[in-house]
Tab-separated table of C-alpha atoms in Angstrom:
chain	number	residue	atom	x	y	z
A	13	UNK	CA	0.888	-14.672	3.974
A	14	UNK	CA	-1.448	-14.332	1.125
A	15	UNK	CA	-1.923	-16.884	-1.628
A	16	UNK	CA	-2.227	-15.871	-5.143
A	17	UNK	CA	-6.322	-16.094	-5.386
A	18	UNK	CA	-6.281	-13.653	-2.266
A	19	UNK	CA	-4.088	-11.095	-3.949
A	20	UNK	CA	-5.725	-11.066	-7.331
A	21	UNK	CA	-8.915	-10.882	-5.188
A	22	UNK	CA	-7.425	-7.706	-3.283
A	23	UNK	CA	-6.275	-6.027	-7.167
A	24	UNK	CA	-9.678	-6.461	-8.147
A	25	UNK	CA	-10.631	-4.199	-5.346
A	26	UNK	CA	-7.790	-2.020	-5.849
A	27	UNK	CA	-8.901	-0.357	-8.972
A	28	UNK	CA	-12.322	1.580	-7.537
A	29	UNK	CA	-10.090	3.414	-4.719
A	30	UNK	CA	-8.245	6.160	-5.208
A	31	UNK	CA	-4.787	7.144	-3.578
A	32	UNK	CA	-4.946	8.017	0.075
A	33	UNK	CA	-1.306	8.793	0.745
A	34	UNK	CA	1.209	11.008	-1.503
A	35	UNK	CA	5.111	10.565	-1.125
A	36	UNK	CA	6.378	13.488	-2.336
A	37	UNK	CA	9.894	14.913	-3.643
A	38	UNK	CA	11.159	14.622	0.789
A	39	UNK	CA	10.608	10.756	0.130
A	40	UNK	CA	9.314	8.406	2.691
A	41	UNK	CA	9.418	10.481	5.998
A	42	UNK	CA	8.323	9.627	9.266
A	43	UNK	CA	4.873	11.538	8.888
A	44	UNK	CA	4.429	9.801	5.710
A	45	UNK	CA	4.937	6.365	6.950
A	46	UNK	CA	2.597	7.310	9.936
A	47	UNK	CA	-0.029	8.516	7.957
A	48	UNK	CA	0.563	5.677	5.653
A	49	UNK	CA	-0.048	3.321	8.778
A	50	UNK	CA	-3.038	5.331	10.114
A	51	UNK	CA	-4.420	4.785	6.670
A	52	UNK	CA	-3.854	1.151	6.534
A	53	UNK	CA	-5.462	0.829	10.357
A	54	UNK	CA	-8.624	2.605	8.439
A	55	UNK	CA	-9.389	0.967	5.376
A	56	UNK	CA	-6.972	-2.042	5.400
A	57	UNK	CA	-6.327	-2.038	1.421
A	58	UNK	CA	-5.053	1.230	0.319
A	59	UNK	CA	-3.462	3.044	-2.743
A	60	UNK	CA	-0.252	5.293	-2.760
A	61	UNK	CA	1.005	7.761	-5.010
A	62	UNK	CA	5.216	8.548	-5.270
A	63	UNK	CA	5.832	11.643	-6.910
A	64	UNK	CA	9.469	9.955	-8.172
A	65	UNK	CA	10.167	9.365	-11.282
A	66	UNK	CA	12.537	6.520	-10.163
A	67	UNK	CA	11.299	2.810	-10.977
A	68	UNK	CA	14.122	1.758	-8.377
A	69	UNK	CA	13.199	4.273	-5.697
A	70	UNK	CA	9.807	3.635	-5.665
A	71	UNK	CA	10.269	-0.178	-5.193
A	72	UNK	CA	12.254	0.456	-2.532
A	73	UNK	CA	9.550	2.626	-1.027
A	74	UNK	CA	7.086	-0.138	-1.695
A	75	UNK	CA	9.434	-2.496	-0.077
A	76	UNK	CA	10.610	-0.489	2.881
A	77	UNK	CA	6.876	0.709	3.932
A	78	UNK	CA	5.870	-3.201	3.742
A	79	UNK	CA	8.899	-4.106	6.134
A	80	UNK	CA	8.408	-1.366	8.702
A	81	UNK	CA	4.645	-2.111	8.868
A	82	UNK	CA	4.090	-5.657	8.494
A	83	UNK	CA	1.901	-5.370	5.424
A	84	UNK	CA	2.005	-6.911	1.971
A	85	UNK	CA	2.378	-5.974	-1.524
A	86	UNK	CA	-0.160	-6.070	-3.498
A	87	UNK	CA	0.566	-4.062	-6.878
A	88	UNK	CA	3.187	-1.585	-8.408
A	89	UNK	CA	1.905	-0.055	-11.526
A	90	UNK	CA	3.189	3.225	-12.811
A	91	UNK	CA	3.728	5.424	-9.949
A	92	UNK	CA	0.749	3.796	-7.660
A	93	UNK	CA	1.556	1.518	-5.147
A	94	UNK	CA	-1.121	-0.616	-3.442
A	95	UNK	CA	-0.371	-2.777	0.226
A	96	UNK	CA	-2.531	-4.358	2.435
A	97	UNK	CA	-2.910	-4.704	5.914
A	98	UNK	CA	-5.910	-7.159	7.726
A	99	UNK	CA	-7.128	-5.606	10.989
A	100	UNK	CA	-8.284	-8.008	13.684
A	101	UNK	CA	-11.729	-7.538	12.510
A	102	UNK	CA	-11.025	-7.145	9.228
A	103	UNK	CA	-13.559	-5.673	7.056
A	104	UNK	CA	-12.560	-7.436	3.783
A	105	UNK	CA	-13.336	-10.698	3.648
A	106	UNK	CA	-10.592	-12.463	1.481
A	107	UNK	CA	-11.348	-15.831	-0.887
């Protein structure tokens, strides 16, 4: 569990990448979520874009991706979603 200095920390980062993963108009299918998880296991902090218009849906994707992979939420703005996953060797060092 992250502590509020970690995730502001991990926002900070978040603005300099751009989205890796797109969930388009099919929603959050199984090749998204593995990509999504492939993605995580690469860069650990990562940025997603959902095509929906949907405020609800798109929390629910946020929620529902962070469930089935164990990873946190770090931001929701707009239609970007950013999570984040520490490896065992991480590469970011948190605060």
């Amino acid at each position: 569990m992250l502590n509020s200095k970690q995730i502001a920390y991990l926002k900070g980062l978040s603005h300099s990448i751009h989205p890796v993963v797109q969930i388009g108009n099919k929603g959050l299918t199984d090749a998204v979520m593995k990509e999504i998880d492939e993605s995580l296991k690469a860069h650990e902090l990562i940025k997603i874009q959902v095509q929906d218009n949907d405020k609800s849906k798109r929390n629910n994707f946020l929620l529902s991706i962070c469930k089935k992979l164990e990873a946190t939420s770090i931001n929701h703005i707009g239609k970007q979603l950013v999570i984040f996953k520490a490896n065992l060797n991480s590469k970011i060092k948190l605060p």
